[in-house]
Each structure stands twice: as structure tokens, then as C-alpha cells.
Short mmCIF file of C-alpha atoms in Angstrom, two decimals:
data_model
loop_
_atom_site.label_atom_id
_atom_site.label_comp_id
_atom_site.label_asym_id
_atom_site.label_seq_id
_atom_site.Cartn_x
_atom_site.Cartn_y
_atom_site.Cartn_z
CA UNK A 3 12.78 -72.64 -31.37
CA UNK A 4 12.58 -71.48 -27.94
CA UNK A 5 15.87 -69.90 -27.97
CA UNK A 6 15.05 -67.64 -31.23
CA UNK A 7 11.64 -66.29 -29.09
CA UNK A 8 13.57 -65.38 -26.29
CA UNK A 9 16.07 -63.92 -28.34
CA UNK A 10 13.38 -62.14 -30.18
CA UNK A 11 11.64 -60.92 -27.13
CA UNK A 12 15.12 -59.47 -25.47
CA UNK A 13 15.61 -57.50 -28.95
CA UNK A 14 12.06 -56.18 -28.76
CA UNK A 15 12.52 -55.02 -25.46
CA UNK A 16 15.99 -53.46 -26.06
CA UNK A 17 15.02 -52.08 -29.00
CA UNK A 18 11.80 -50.65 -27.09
CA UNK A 19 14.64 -48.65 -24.55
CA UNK A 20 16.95 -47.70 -26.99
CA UNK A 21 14.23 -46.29 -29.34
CA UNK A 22 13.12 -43.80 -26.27
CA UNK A 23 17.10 -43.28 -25.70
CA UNK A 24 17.04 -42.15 -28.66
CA UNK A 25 13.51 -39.65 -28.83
CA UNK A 26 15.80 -38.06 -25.95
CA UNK A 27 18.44 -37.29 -28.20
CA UNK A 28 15.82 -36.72 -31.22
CA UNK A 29 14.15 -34.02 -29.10
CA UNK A 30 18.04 -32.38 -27.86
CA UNK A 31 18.76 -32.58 -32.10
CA UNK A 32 15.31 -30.61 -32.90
CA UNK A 33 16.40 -27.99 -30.79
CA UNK A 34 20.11 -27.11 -30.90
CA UNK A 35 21.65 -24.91 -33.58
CA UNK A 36 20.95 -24.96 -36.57
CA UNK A 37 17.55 -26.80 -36.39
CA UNK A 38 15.96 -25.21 -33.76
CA UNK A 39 12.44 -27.30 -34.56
CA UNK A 40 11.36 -26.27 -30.96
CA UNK A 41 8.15 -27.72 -32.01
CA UNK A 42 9.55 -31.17 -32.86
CA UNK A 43 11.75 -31.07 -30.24
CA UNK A 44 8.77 -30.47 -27.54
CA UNK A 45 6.58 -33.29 -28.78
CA UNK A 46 9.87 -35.59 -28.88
CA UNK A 47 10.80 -34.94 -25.27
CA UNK A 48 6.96 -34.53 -24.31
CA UNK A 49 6.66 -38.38 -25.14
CA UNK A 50 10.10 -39.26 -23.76
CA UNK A 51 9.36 -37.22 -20.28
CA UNK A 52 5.92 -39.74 -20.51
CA UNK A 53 7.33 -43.30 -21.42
CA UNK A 54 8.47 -45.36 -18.47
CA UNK A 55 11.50 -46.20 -20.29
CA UNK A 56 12.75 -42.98 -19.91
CA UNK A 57 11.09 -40.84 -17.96
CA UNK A 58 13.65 -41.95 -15.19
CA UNK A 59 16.38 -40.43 -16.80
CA UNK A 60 17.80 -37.48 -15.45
CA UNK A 61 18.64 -36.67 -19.11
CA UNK A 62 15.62 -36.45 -20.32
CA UNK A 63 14.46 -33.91 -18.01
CA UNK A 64 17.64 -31.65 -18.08
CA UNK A 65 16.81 -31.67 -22.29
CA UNK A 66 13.11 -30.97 -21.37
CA UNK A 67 14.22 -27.84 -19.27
CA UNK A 68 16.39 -26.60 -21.95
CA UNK A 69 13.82 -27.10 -24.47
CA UNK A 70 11.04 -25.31 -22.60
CA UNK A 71 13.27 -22.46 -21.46
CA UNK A 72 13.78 -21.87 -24.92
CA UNK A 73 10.03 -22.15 -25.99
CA UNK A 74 9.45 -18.56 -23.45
CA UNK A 75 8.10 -15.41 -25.45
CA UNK A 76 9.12 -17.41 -28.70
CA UNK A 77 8.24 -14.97 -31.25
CA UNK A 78 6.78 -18.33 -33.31
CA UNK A 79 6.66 -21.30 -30.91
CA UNK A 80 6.26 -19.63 -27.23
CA UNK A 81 2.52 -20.47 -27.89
CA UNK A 82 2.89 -24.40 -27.48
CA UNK A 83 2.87 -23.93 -23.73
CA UNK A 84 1.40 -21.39 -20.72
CA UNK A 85 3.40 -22.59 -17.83
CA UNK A 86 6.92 -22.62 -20.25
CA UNK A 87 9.23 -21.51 -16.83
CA UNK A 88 7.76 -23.46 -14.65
CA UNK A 89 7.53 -26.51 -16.13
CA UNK A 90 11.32 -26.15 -17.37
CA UNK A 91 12.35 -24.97 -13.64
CA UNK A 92 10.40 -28.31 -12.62
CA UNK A 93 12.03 -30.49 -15.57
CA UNK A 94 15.36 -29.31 -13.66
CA UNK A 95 14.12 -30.10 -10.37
CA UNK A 96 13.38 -33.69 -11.26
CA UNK A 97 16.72 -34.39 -13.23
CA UNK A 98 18.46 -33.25 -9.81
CA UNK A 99 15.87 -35.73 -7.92
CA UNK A 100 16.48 -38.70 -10.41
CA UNK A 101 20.97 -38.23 -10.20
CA UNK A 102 21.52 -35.03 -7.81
CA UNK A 103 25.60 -35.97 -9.30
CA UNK A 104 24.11 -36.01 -12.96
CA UNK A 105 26.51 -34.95 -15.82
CA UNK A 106 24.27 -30.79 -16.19
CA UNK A 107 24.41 -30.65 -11.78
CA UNK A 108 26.43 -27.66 -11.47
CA UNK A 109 24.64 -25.64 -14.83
CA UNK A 110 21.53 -26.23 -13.62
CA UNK A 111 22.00 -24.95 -9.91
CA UNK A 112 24.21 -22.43 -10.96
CA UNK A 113 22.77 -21.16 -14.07
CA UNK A 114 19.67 -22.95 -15.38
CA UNK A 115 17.49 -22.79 -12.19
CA UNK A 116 18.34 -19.36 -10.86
CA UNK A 117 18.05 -17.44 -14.41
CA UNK A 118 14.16 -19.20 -14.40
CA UNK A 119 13.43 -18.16 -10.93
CA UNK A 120 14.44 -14.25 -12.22
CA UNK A 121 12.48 -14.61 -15.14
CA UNK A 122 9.33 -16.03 -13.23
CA UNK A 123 10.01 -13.16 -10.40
CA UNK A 124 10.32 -10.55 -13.40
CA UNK A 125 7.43 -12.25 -14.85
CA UNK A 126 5.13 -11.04 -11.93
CA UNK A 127 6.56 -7.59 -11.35
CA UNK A 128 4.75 -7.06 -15.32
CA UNK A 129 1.79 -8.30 -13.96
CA UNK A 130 2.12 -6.21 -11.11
CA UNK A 131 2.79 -2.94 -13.07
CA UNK A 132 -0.05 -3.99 -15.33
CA UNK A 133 -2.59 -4.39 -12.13
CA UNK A 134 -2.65 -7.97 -13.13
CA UNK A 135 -2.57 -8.82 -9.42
CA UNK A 136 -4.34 -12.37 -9.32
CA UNK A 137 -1.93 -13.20 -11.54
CA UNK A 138 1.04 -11.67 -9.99
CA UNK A 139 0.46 -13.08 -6.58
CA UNK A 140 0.22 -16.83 -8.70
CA UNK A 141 3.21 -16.00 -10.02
CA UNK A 142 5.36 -14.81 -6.60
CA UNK A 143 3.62 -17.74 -4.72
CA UNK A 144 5.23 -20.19 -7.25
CA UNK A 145 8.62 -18.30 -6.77
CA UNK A 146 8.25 -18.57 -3.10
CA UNK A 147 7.71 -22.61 -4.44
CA UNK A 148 10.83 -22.52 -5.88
CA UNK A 149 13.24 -20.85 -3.57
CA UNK A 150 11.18 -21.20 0.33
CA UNK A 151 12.15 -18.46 2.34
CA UNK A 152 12.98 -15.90 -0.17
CA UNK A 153 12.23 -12.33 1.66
CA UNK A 154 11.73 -11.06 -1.96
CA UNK A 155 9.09 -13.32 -3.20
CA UNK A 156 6.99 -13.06 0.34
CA UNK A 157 6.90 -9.35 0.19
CA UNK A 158 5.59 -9.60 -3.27
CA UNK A 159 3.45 -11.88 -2.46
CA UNK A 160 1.76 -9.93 -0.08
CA UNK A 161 1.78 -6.98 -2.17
CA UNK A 162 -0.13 -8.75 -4.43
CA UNK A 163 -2.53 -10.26 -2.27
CA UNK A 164 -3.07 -7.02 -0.52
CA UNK A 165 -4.29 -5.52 -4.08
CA UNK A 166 -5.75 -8.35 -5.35
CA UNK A 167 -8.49 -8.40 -2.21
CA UNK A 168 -6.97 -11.32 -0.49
CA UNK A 169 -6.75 -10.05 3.00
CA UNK A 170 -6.05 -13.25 4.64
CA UNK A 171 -3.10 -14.44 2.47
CA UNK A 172 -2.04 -10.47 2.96
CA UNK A 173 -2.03 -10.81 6.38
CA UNK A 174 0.10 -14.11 6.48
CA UNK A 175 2.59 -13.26 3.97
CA UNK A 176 3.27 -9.84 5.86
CA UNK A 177 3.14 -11.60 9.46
CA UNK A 178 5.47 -14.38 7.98
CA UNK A 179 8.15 -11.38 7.16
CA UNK A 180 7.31 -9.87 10.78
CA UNK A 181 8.48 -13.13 12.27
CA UNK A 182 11.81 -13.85 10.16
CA UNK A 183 12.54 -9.96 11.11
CA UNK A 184 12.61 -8.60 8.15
CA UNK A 185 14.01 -5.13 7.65
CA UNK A 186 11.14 -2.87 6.66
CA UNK A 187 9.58 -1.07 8.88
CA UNK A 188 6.22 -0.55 5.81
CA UNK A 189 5.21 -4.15 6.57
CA UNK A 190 3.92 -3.29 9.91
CA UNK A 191 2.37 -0.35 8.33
CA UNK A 192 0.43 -2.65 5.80
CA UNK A 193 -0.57 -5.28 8.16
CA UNK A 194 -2.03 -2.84 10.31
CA UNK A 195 -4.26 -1.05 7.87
CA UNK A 196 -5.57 -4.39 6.48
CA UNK A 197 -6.36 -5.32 10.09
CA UNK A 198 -7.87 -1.51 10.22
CA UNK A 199 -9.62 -1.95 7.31
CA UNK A 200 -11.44 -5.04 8.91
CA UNK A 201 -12.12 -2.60 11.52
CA UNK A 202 -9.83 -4.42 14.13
CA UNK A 203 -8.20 -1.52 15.52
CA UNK A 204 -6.96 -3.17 18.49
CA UNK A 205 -5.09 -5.62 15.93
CA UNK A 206 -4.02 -2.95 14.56
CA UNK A 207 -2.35 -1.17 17.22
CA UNK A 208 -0.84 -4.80 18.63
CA UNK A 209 0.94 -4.49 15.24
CA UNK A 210 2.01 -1.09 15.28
CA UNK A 211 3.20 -1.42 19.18
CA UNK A 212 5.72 -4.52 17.71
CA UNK A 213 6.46 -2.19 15.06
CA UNK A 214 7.93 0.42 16.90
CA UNK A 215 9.62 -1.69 19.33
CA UNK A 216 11.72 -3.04 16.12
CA UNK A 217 11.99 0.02 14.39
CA UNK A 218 12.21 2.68 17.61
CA UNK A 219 11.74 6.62 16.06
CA UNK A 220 9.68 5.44 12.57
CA UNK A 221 7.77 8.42 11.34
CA UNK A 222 6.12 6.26 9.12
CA UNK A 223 4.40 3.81 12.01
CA UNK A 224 3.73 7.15 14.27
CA UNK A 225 1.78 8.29 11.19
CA UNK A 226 0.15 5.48 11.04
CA UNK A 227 -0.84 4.86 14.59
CA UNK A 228 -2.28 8.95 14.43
CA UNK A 229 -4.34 7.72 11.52
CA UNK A 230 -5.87 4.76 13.39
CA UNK A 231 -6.19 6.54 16.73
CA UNK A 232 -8.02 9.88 15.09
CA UNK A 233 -10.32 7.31 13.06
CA UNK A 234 -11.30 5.95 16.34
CA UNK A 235 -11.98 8.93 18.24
CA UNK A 236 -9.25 8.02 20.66
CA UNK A 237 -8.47 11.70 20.77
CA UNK A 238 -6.31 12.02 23.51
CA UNK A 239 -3.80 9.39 22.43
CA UNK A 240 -3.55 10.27 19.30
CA UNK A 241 -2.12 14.24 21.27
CA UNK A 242 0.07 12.30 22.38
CA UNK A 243 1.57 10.15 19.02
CA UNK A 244 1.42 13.73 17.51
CA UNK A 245 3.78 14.99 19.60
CA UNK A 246 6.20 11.95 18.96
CA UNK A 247 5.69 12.81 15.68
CA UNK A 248 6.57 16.65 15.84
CA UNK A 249 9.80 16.09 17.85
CA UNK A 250 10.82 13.48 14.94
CA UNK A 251 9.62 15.29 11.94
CA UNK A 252 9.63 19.40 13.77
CA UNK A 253 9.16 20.93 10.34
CA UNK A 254 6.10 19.12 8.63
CA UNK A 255 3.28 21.61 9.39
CA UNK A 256 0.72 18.77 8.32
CA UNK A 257 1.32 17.13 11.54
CA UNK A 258 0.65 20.49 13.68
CA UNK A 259 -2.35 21.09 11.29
CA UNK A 260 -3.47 17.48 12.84
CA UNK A 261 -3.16 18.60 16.42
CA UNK A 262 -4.54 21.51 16.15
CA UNK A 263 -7.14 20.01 14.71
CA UNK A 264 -7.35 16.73 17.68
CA UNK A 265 -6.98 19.73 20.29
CA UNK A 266 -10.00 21.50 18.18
CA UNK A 267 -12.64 18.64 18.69
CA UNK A 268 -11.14 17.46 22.43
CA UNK A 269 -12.45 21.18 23.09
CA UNK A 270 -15.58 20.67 20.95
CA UNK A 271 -16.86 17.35 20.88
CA UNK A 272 -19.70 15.91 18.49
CA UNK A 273 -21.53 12.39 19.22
CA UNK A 274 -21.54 9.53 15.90
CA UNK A 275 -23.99 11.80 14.14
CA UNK A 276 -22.06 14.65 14.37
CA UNK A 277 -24.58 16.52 17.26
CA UNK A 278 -22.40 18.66 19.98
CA UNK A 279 -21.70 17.24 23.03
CA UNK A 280 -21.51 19.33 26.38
CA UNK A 281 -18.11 20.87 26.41
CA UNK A 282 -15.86 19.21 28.77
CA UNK A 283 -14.37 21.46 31.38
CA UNK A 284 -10.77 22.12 30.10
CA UNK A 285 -12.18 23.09 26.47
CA UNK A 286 -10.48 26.74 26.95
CA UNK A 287 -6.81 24.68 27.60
CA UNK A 288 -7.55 22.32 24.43
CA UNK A 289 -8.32 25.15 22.47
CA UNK A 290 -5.67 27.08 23.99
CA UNK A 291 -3.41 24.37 22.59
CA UNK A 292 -5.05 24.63 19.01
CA UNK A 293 -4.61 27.65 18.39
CA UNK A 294 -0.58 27.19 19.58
CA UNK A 295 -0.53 24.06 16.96
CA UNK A 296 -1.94 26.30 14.14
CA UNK A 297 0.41 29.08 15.00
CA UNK A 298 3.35 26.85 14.95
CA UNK A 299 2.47 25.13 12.03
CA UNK A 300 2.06 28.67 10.27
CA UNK A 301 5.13 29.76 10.77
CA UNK A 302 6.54 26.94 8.57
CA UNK A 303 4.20 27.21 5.85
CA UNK A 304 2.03 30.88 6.59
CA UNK A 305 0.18 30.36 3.16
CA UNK A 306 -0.96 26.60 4.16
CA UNK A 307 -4.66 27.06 3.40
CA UNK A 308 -5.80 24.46 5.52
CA UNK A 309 -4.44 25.37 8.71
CA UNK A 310 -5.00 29.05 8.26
CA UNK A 311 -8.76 27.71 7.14
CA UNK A 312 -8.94 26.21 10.82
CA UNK A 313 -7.34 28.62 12.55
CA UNK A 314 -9.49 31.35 11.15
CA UNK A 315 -12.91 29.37 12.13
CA UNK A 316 -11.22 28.88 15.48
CA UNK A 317 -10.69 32.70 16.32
CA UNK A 318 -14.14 32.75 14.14
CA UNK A 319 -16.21 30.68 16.47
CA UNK A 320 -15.03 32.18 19.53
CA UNK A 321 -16.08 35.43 18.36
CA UNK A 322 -20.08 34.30 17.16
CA UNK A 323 -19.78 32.59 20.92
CA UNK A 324 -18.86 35.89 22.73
CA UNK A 325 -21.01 38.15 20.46
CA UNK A 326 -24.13 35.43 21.73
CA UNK A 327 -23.19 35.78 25.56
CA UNK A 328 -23.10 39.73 25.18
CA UNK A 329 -26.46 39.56 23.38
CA UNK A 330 -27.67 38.78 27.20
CA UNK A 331 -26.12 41.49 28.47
CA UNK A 332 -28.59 44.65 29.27
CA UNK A 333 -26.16 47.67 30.79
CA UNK A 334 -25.07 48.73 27.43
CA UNK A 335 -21.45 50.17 28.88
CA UNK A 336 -20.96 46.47 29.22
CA UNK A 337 -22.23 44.95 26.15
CA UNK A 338 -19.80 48.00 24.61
CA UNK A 339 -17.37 46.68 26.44
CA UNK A 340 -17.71 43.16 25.23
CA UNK A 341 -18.48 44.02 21.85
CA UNK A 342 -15.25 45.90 21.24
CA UNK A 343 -13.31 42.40 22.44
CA UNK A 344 -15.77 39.99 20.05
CA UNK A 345 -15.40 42.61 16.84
CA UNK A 346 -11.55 42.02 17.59
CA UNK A 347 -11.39 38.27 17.63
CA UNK A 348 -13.57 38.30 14.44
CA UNK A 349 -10.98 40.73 12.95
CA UNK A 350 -8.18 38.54 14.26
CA UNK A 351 -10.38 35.41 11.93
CA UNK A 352 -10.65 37.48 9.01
CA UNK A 353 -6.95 37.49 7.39
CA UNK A 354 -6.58 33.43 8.03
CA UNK A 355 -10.01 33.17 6.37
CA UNK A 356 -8.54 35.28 3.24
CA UNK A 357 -5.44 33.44 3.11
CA UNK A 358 -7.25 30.32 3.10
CA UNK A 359 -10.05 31.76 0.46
CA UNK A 360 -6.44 33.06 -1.50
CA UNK A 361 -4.56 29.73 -1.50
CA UNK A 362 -7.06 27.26 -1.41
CA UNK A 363 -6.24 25.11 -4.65
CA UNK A 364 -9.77 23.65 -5.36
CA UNK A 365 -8.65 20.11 -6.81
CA UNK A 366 -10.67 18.00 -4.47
CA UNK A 367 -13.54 17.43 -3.22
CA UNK A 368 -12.41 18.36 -0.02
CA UNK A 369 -10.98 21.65 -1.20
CA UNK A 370 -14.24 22.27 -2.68
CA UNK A 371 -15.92 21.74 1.01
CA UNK A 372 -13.28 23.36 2.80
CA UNK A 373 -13.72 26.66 -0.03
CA UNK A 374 -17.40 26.51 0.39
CA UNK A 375 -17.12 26.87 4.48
CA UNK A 376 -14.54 29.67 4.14
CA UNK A 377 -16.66 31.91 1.65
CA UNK A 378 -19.42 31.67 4.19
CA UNK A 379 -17.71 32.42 7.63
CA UNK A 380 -16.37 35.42 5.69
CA UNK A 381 -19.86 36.64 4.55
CA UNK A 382 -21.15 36.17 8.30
CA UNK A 383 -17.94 38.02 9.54
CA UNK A 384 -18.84 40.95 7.25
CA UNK A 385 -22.17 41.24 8.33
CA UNK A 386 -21.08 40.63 12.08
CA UNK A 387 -18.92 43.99 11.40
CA UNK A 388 -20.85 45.50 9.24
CA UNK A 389 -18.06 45.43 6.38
CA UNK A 390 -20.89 45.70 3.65
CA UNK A 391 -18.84 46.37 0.76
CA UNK A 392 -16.59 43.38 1.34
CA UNK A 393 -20.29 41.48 2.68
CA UNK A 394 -21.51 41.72 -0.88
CA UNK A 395 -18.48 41.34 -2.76
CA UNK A 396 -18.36 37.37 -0.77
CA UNK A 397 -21.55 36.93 -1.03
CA UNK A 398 -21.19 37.44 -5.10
CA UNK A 399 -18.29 34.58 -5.06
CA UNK A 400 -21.13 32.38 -3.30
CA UNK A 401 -23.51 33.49 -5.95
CA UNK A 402 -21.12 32.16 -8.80
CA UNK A 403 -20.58 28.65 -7.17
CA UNK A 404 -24.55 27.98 -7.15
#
């Protein structure tokens, strides 16, 4: 009697194994050609992938890779799951874990793993494009999961983070590529305007010194460093980057339109609230050198409205300043004198002011600003010459903008 329990007990627990041997194969028949059940077939391998007599095989999970590969974007089953890649790039993982020599080793490392990680890493470039970017950085954080190291997924990663308001994982992502060396010199860019942006300029110009001692002659991180040094009044510097900039990049007239402009308020400086300062003693060399930068830039572009906009309110300015300091003046042969040189340098103003008046495009807001301030130093020119005609005919354009 013994005996026949035993015996019964051994068949139980035989059967028991080969009956989850055989959901395996149940869930590998619901999904090949011509059944394609890929419902079935994921609640067969589902249990199998759960049982402990089989969730050791390195069969089952190879089958529950292929299954949930297929399940992807299924027009009707690709609902059953949210995570379909990963879990089928994981399923692979583990049947390499369980028999790295099993029967599927080389299709799964040399087709089945690498065609998911493409498909997850195309999978968050969509999310990107659609501004999706929590999702997208989930998504290029998993690839970086799947295949550590990969430049690719890192950059993406901080792409994603960077738009997606994560600063800090930003900031390590792009300082993780700074430290494997990675070829781009945009990365030092992008760290150091996050770091900017958390108004650490010093940080920022750490990152932009490593930059251009591993990319020597980049446009792109002089640019940069002019951005952060004009933003924090570090004037002087920023002359300097400028000129790097101009010997690398001679015919871009917005860079002389920027040192004209630097030179402009070296010569004029304003405190935080925008009240003048006392002019330092070398204004008439800084402005000297603005009005050089403006001239240079103009004779790449003569039409750019925003240099000849500065230029003109240069020569303008000069002019209202000499017309105040011969105001003082009592022996009228001498305020003649001095008059004659002041109507000249607001003569010189008045066909930069036009130009700038002519070409201004008026698509911004700081067009619109920049239009507004050029309508009125020509009114004020007018009346300084007594050019009534063209007075009223400005002071009509002002009119139309109220």
C-alpha cells in the first residue's frame, strides 16, 4: 500500500512539472504562425514565468520575450501591457542569467536585445518630439539601464532632464559625458547655462574654462562665456572674449554690435537700477572703441538696424552733451564756434537713426522698444536743428503708435 502512495505522490509531482513544461510550450503555440492568440499566449507564459516549476527555465523567459516583443503597438492586443519592451528586454536578460549557453544565446544578444534597446531609444525620441519630456527622460534612463555607458542614451537623458525641469539629474548626466570625454563641445555649453540659470556664474565659467581647454577655438563656448560675462556686468572681460570671438568668426557683425555695445556702457555706466554712474576717466577711449566696433560691424551688414540704431544714439548723445556744455558758454563767437561742431555730430546721428527707423523689422518686443527710442532721438534731432518739416513729419509716426 505504501508503495502505490509513493508512486502516486512521484506522478503528482511529475505531472505537476511537466504540466508547467508544457504551459511553456502552450504559451510559444498561442503565439507562432498561424495562431497568433497573443492574448492566450501572454496569460500562458504569465503563469509559467510565476510557477516555481518553471520560472527557472531559461526557456520560459526567452518565449516570454518573444511574446511581449510581439504584443508592442499591437493594433488589437498591444493594450495587455504598458511596459511591453521592457519587460521582454528583461525576460531576455533573465534567460541569459538562468543558462548564459542556453539554446536562443546568440539571437538574443545579437538580435533580440539590441532591436528592443532601438525601439525603447526610438520610443523616447517620440516623446521627446512630442515635449513628453518626463516621459522621455524615463524612457532614456531605462536605456542607459540596459546598455551602461551608452554616450547616446546619457546625452538624451540630459536633454530630457534639462527640459523636463530636472536641473540636478541635468547637471549629472551632462558632467558624466564631460568626464568620459565626450566629443561635443554643446555639453559644456548646457551645463553652464543650467549652472547660470541657478545664478552660479562662477560654476559656470569653471565649466566653460574646461570647455575650451578640450575644445580650443569653439565659437560656440566664446559665445557663451560673452553671454554670462555681459549678464554679470563683468564688462571688461567680456572686451576681451569678444575679441576671441571676432578673430574666430571676423564676419558676424552681431558680435561687433556686442562690443560696441560693452565699450558703450564701460564709457557710460548705470548702477542695478539703471541710475548713471560718474564716468570713469577713459570713457572718451571706450567710446572711441564703440564707435570703431559699430563702424566695423557696418561695413558687413550697413543696413543692420541695430547697430546703426546704436551707433546713431552714440554720435546722438555726444551731440545733446556738447550742445549742454556750449549752453554755458557766454562769448557768442565761441558758442558759434561750438555750435557749428555739435549741429555736425547730430547730422553725423541722423542717417544711422533713418537706417535704423528704415530697416527696423518690428517683430519683437524688442524691435518695438528699440523703434520707439529711434522715432524719438530723431524728433529731438529735428528740433535740435531746427529741421521742422522733417520735426513734424516724426513726430506724426509717434502720433500713430499712441
Amino acid at each position: 500500500m505504501k508503495k502505490i502512495v509513493f508512486s502516486l505522490i512521484l506522478s503528482a509531482i511529475f505531472g505537476s512539472v511537466s504540466a508547467q513544461k508544457a504551459k511553456v510550450q502552450t504559451a510559444y503555440n498561442y503565439w507562432k504562425e498561424p495562431y497568433q492568440q497573443f492574448d492566450k499566449a501572454k496569460e500562458a507564459i504569465d503563469e509559467a514565468s510565476q510557477h516555481e516549476q518553471s520560472r527557472d527555465m531559461a526557456k520560459t523567459w526567452y518565449y516570454k520575450g518573444v511574446i511581449y516583443s510581439s504584443l508592442y503597438q499591437h493594433e488589437k492586443y498591444g493594450s495587455l501591457c504598458d511596459n511591453c519592451l521592457l519587460i521582454a528586454f528583461q525576460s531576455f536578460e533573465k534567460a541569459m542569467d538562468l543558462d548564459p549557453k542556453n539554446e536562443w544565446a546568440k539571437e538574443i544578444q545579437g538580435f533580440r536585445m539590441p532591436f528592443l534597446v532601438n525601439k525603447i531609444f526610438s520610443l523616447g525620441v517620440d516623446q521627446f518630439k512630442n515635449q513628453n519630456f518626463n516621459e522621455a527622460l524615463n524612457t532614456f534612463e531605462q536605456v542607459q539601464k540596459m546598455t551602461p555607458g551608452d554616450t547616446s542614451a546619457i546625452l538624451n537623458s540630459a536633454y530630457s532632464a534639462e527640459r523636463s525641469g530636472e536641473s540636478q539629474k541635468a547637471i549629472d548626466y551632462y558632467s558624466k559625458l564631460i568626464d568620459m570625454k565626450y566629443e561635443d563641445e554643446k555639453i559644456y555649453s548646457a551645463l553652464a547655462n543650467i549652472y547660470r540659470g541657478q545664478a552660479k556664474n562662477d560654476k559656470a565659467l569653471e565649466v566653460i574654462s574646461s570647455g575650451k581647454k578640450a575644445f580650443p577655438g569653439s565659437l560656440n563656448l566664446m559665445l557663451t562665456e560673452i553671454n554670462i560675462l555681459l549678464s554679470t556686468g563683468k564688462d571688461v572681460e567680456a572686451t576681451k572674449a569678444l575679441d576671441d570671438a571676432i578673430a574666430k568668426d571676423p564676419e558676424n557683425p552681431s558680435l561687433y554690435l556686442a562690443l560696441g555695445s560693452t565699450y558703450d556702457n564701460l564709457a557710460n555706466p548705470r548702477n542695478s537700477e539703471g541710475k548713471d554712474l560718474p564716468k570713469p576717466t577713459n570713457a572718451a577711449e571706450y567710446l572711441r572703441k564703440a564707435e570703431e566696433s559699430y563702424k566695423r560691424g557696418l561695413t558687413i551688414n550697413p543696413d543692420h538696424y541695430e547697430i546703426n540704431y546704436n551707433l546713431g544714439a552714440l554720435y546722438f548723445n555726444q551731440a545733446a552733451e556738447m550742445a549742454n556744455a556750449a549752453n554755458k558758454i557766454t562769448n557768442m563767437q565761441q558758442y558759434d564756434k561750438e555750435k557749428a561742431k555739435f549741429d555736425q555730430k547730430f547730422k553725423d546721428a541722423e542717417p544711422h537713426l533713418i537706417k535704423a527707423m528704415n530697416n527696423n523689422p518690428k517683430l519683437t518686443e524688442e524691435d518695438g522698444r528699440i523703434y520707439q527710442g529711434t522715432l524719438i532721438s530723431l524728433k529731438q534731432l529735428y528740433a535740435r536743428i531746427n529741421d521742422m518739416e522733417k520735426h513734424n513729419q516724426i513726430k506724426a509716426l509717434l502720433e500713430e503708435k499712441k
